[in-house]
């Protein structure tokens, strides 16, 4: 079911607030999908989803390899029969304030502070599509 990523209904937004593990799918340089488990935060007001990670991860390399236009990616979470997917264009953010904001959002959603990581970056996804059944 198609959903406006900037104006989801209450059940969709509530589902994205639960501390569930998600997946991130990025394109490898050869075009094949690379899917890994991640934690994701969703900001419908800004139309952005965020993933914190280390700058040397494969997922970051895939986004960077896509060039300055960014990489088309998807994040998804599933619990039982409920599921939700967000799609968009990912870019890497390295600015200290962007990283700190993403860490604070992660802490709020997952109810734990991530361990310190001086190589932390943010995969910031400008959302273009949402779908799911919550």
PDB file of C-alpha atoms in Angstrom:
ATOM      1  CA  UNK A   1       0.000   0.000   0.000  1.00  0.00           C
ATOM      2  CA  UNK A   2       1.457   3.388  -1.033  1.00  0.00           C
ATOM      3  CA  UNK A   3       1.950   5.974   1.703  1.00  0.00           C
ATOM      4  CA  UNK A   4       3.068   9.606   1.548  1.00  0.00           C
ATOM      5  CA  UNK A   5       6.489   9.500   3.291  1.00  0.00           C
ATOM      6  CA  UNK A   6       5.949  13.062   4.571  1.00  0.00           C
ATOM      7  CA  UNK A   7       2.456  12.412   5.884  1.00  0.00           C
ATOM      8  CA  UNK A   8       2.056   8.826   7.099  1.00  0.00           C
ATOM      9  CA  UNK A   9      -0.941   7.701   9.100  1.00  0.00           C
ATOM     10  CA  UNK A  10      -0.616   7.243  12.856  1.00  0.00           C
ATOM     11  CA  UNK A  11      -0.128   3.460  12.757  1.00  0.00           C
ATOM     12  CA  UNK A  12       2.711   3.725  10.217  1.00  0.00           C
ATOM     13  CA  UNK A  13       4.458   6.389  12.250  1.00  0.00           C
ATOM     14  CA  UNK A  14       3.960   4.416  15.467  1.00  0.00           C
ATOM     15  CA  UNK A  15       5.449   1.301  13.835  1.00  0.00           C
ATOM     16  CA  UNK A  16       8.555   3.276  12.827  1.00  0.00           C
ATOM     17  CA  UNK A  17       8.873   4.388  16.452  1.00  0.00           C
ATOM     18  CA  UNK A  18       9.216   0.839  17.778  1.00  0.00           C
ATOM     19  CA  UNK A  19      12.815  -0.254  18.433  1.00  0.00           C
ATOM     20  CA  UNK A  20      12.945  -2.826  15.635  1.00  0.00           C
ATOM     21  CA  UNK A  21      15.910  -3.970  13.603  1.00  0.00           C
ATOM     22  CA  UNK A  22      15.682  -2.994   9.938  1.00  0.00           C
ATOM     23  CA  UNK A  23      17.463  -3.740   6.688  1.00  0.00           C
ATOM     24  CA  UNK A  24      19.191  -1.346   4.319  1.00  0.00           C
ATOM     25  CA  UNK A  25      19.538  -2.260   0.654  1.00  0.00           C
ATOM     26  CA  UNK A  26      22.200  -0.414  -1.344  1.00  0.00           C
ATOM     27  CA  UNK A  27      23.348  -0.980  -4.918  1.00  0.00           C
ATOM     28  CA  UNK A  28      26.787  -2.490  -5.432  1.00  0.00           C
ATOM     29  CA  UNK A  29      28.804  -0.956  -8.292  1.00  0.00           C
ATOM     30  CA  UNK A  30      27.728  -3.891 -10.498  1.00  0.00           C
ATOM     31  CA  UNK A  31      24.072  -3.092  -9.769  1.00  0.00           C
ATOM     32  CA  UNK A  32      23.338  -6.077  -7.548  1.00  0.00           C
ATOM     33  CA  UNK A  33      21.630  -5.410  -4.212  1.00  0.00           C
ATOM     34  CA  UNK A  34      23.562  -5.475  -0.944  1.00  0.00           C
ATOM     35  CA  UNK A  35      21.252  -5.889   2.070  1.00  0.00           C
ATOM     36  CA  UNK A  36      22.412  -5.609   5.674  1.00  0.00           C
ATOM     37  CA  UNK A  37      20.775  -5.226   9.104  1.00  0.00           C
ATOM     38  CA  UNK A  38      20.763  -1.684  10.495  1.00  0.00           C
ATOM     39  CA  UNK A  39      18.963   0.613  12.888  1.00  0.00           C
ATOM     40  CA  UNK A  40      16.958   3.363  11.165  1.00  0.00           C
ATOM     41  CA  UNK A  41      15.283   6.550  12.308  1.00  0.00           C
ATOM     42  CA  UNK A  42      12.459   8.145  10.347  1.00  0.00           C
ATOM     43  CA  UNK A  43      11.720  11.883  10.250  1.00  0.00           C
ATOM     44  CA  UNK A  44       8.575  12.344   8.134  1.00  0.00           C
ATOM     45  CA  UNK A  45       8.506  16.115   8.697  1.00  0.00           C
ATOM     46  CA  UNK A  46      11.859  16.448   6.952  1.00  0.00           C
ATOM     47  CA  UNK A  47      11.217  13.522   4.587  1.00  0.00           C
ATOM     48  CA  UNK A  48      14.422  11.833   5.776  1.00  0.00           C
ATOM     49  CA  UNK A  49      15.500   8.457   7.164  1.00  0.00           C
ATOM     50  CA  UNK A  50      18.884   8.103   8.844  1.00  0.00           C
ATOM     51  CA  UNK A  51      21.306   5.238   9.480  1.00  0.00           C
ATOM     52  CA  UNK A  52      24.411   5.712  11.614  1.00  0.00           C
ATOM     53  CA  UNK A  53      27.431   3.619  10.667  1.00  0.00           C
ATOM     54  CA  UNK A  54      31.197   3.609  10.325  1.00  0.00           C
ATOM     55  CA  UNK A  55      32.717   5.504   7.415  1.00  0.00           C
ATOM     56  CA  UNK A  56      34.599   2.404   6.226  1.00  0.00           C
ATOM     57  CA  UNK A  57      31.536   0.140   5.875  1.00  0.00           C
ATOM     58  CA  UNK A  58      30.551  -1.419   2.555  1.00  0.00           C
ATOM     59  CA  UNK A  59      27.181   0.336   2.677  1.00  0.00           C
ATOM     60  CA  UNK A  60      28.928   3.716   2.816  1.00  0.00           C
ATOM     61  CA  UNK A  61      31.245   2.681  -0.028  1.00  0.00           C
ATOM     62  CA  UNK A  62      28.226   1.736  -2.141  1.00  0.00           C
ATOM     63  CA  UNK A  63      26.529   5.085  -1.555  1.00  0.00           C
ATOM     64  CA  UNK A  64      29.744   6.976  -2.338  1.00  0.00           C
ATOM     65  CA  UNK A  65      30.335   4.902  -5.478  1.00  0.00           C
ATOM     66  CA  UNK A  66      27.008   6.109  -6.847  1.00  0.00           C
ATOM     67  CA  UNK A  67      28.468   9.606  -7.168  1.00  0.00           C
ATOM     68  CA  UNK A  68      27.288  13.051  -6.092  1.00  0.00           C
ATOM     69  CA  UNK A  69      23.698  12.363  -7.163  1.00  0.00           C
ATOM     70  CA  UNK A  70      23.455   9.737  -4.415  1.00  0.00           C
ATOM     71  CA  UNK A  71      22.349   6.122  -4.444  1.00  0.00           C
ATOM     72  CA  UNK A  72      18.799   4.774  -4.684  1.00  0.00           C
ATOM     73  CA  UNK A  73      18.275   2.736  -1.512  1.00  0.00           C
ATOM     74  CA  UNK A  74      15.541   1.179   0.600  1.00  0.00           C
ATOM     75  CA  UNK A  75      15.123   0.516   4.305  1.00  0.00           C
ATOM     76  CA  UNK A  76      12.594  -1.980   5.576  1.00  0.00           C
ATOM     77  CA  UNK A  77      11.359  -3.382   8.861  1.00  0.00           C
ATOM     78  CA  UNK A  78       9.122  -6.376   9.505  1.00  0.00           C
ATOM     79  CA  UNK A  79       7.398  -7.760  12.564  1.00  0.00           C
ATOM     80  CA  UNK A  80       4.918 -10.567  12.065  1.00  0.00           C
ATOM     81  CA  UNK A  81       2.450  -9.468   9.405  1.00  0.00           C
ATOM     82  CA  UNK A  82       3.356  -5.786   9.799  1.00  0.00           C
ATOM     83  CA  UNK A  83       5.943  -4.281   7.465  1.00  0.00           C
ATOM     84  CA  UNK A  84       7.110  -0.884   6.292  1.00  0.00           C
ATOM     85  CA  UNK A  85       9.530   0.218   3.576  1.00  0.00           C
ATOM     86  CA  UNK A  86      11.027   3.637   2.908  1.00  0.00           C
ATOM     87  CA  UNK A  87      12.808   4.374  -0.385  1.00  0.00           C
ATOM     88  CA  UNK A  88      14.873   7.317  -1.465  1.00  0.00           C
ATOM     89  CA  UNK A  89      18.222   8.780  -2.433  1.00  0.00           C
ATOM     90  CA  UNK A  90      21.058   8.301   0.047  1.00  0.00           C
ATOM     91  CA  UNK A  91      24.016  10.565   0.617  1.00  0.00           C
ATOM     92  CA  UNK A  92      26.728  10.428   3.260  1.00  0.00           C
ATOM     93  CA  UNK A  93      26.817  13.129   5.938  1.00  0.00           C
ATOM     94  CA  UNK A  94      29.999  13.632   7.930  1.00  0.00           C
ATOM     95  CA  UNK A  95      29.358  16.973   9.652  1.00  0.00           C
ATOM     96  CA  UNK A  96      29.578  16.737  13.447  1.00  0.00           C
ATOM     97  CA  UNK A  97      26.144  18.305  13.977  1.00  0.00           C
ATOM     98  CA  UNK A  98      24.468  15.914  11.503  1.00  0.00           C
ATOM     99  CA  UNK A  99      26.136  12.929  13.168  1.00  0.00           C
ATOM    100  CA  UNK A 100      25.193  14.138  16.676  1.00  0.00           C
ATOM    101  CA  UNK A 101      21.578  14.666  15.601  1.00  0.00           C
ATOM    102  CA  UNK A 102      21.413  11.172  14.080  1.00  0.00           C
ATOM    103  CA  UNK A 103      22.898   9.634  17.241  1.00  0.00           C
ATOM    104  CA  UNK A 104      20.320  11.460  19.392  1.00  0.00           C
ATOM    105  CA  UNK A 105      17.494  10.171  17.172  1.00  0.00           C
ATOM    106  CA  UNK A 106      18.936   6.645  17.323  1.00  0.00           C
ATOM    107  CA  UNK A 107      19.154   6.857  21.118  1.00  0.00           C
ATOM    108  CA  UNK A 108      15.523   7.982  21.354  1.00  0.00           C
ATOM    109  CA  UNK A 109      14.156   5.238  19.089  1.00  0.00           C
ATOM    110  CA  UNK A 110      16.307   2.341  20.278  1.00  0.00           C
ATOM    111  CA  UNK A 111      16.446   3.431  23.933  1.00  0.00           C
ATOM    112  CA  UNK A 112      20.201   2.995  24.116  1.00  0.00           C
ATOM    113  CA  UNK A 113      23.173   5.183  23.305  1.00  0.00           C
ATOM    114  CA  UNK A 114      25.436   3.739  20.618  1.00  0.00           C
ATOM    115  CA  UNK A 115      29.041   3.157  21.630  1.00  0.00           C
ATOM    116  CA  UNK A 116      31.434   5.983  20.766  1.00  0.00           C
ATOM    117  CA  UNK A 117      32.818   5.767  17.255  1.00  0.00           C
ATOM    118  CA  UNK A 118      35.135   8.518  15.939  1.00  0.00           C
ATOM    119  CA  UNK A 119      34.569   7.183  12.395  1.00  0.00           C
ATOM    120  CA  UNK A 120      30.769   7.483  12.580  1.00  0.00           C
ATOM    121  CA  UNK A 121      28.890   8.959   9.626  1.00  0.00           C
ATOM    122  CA  UNK A 122      25.236   9.182   8.675  1.00  0.00           C
ATOM    123  CA  UNK A 123      23.575   7.655   5.664  1.00  0.00           C
ATOM    124  CA  UNK A 124      20.863  10.232   5.097  1.00  0.00           C
ATOM    125  CA  UNK A 125      18.033   9.143   2.822  1.00  0.00           C
ATOM    126  CA  UNK A 126      15.869  11.784   1.117  1.00  0.00           C
ATOM    127  CA  UNK A 127      12.601   9.869   0.931  1.00  0.00           C
ATOM    128  CA  UNK A 128      10.682   9.483  -2.306  1.00  0.00           C
ATOM    129  CA  UNK A 129       8.365   6.578  -1.502  1.00  0.00           C
ATOM    130  CA  UNK A 130       6.858   4.723   1.424  1.00  0.00           C
ATOM    131  CA  UNK A 131       4.755   1.604   1.571  1.00  0.00           C
ATOM    132  CA  UNK A 132       3.683  -0.960   4.072  1.00  0.00           C
ATOM    133  CA  UNK A 133       0.954  -2.651   6.023  1.00  0.00           C
ATOM    134  CA  UNK A 134       0.921  -1.659   9.672  1.00  0.00           C
TER     135      UNK A 134
END
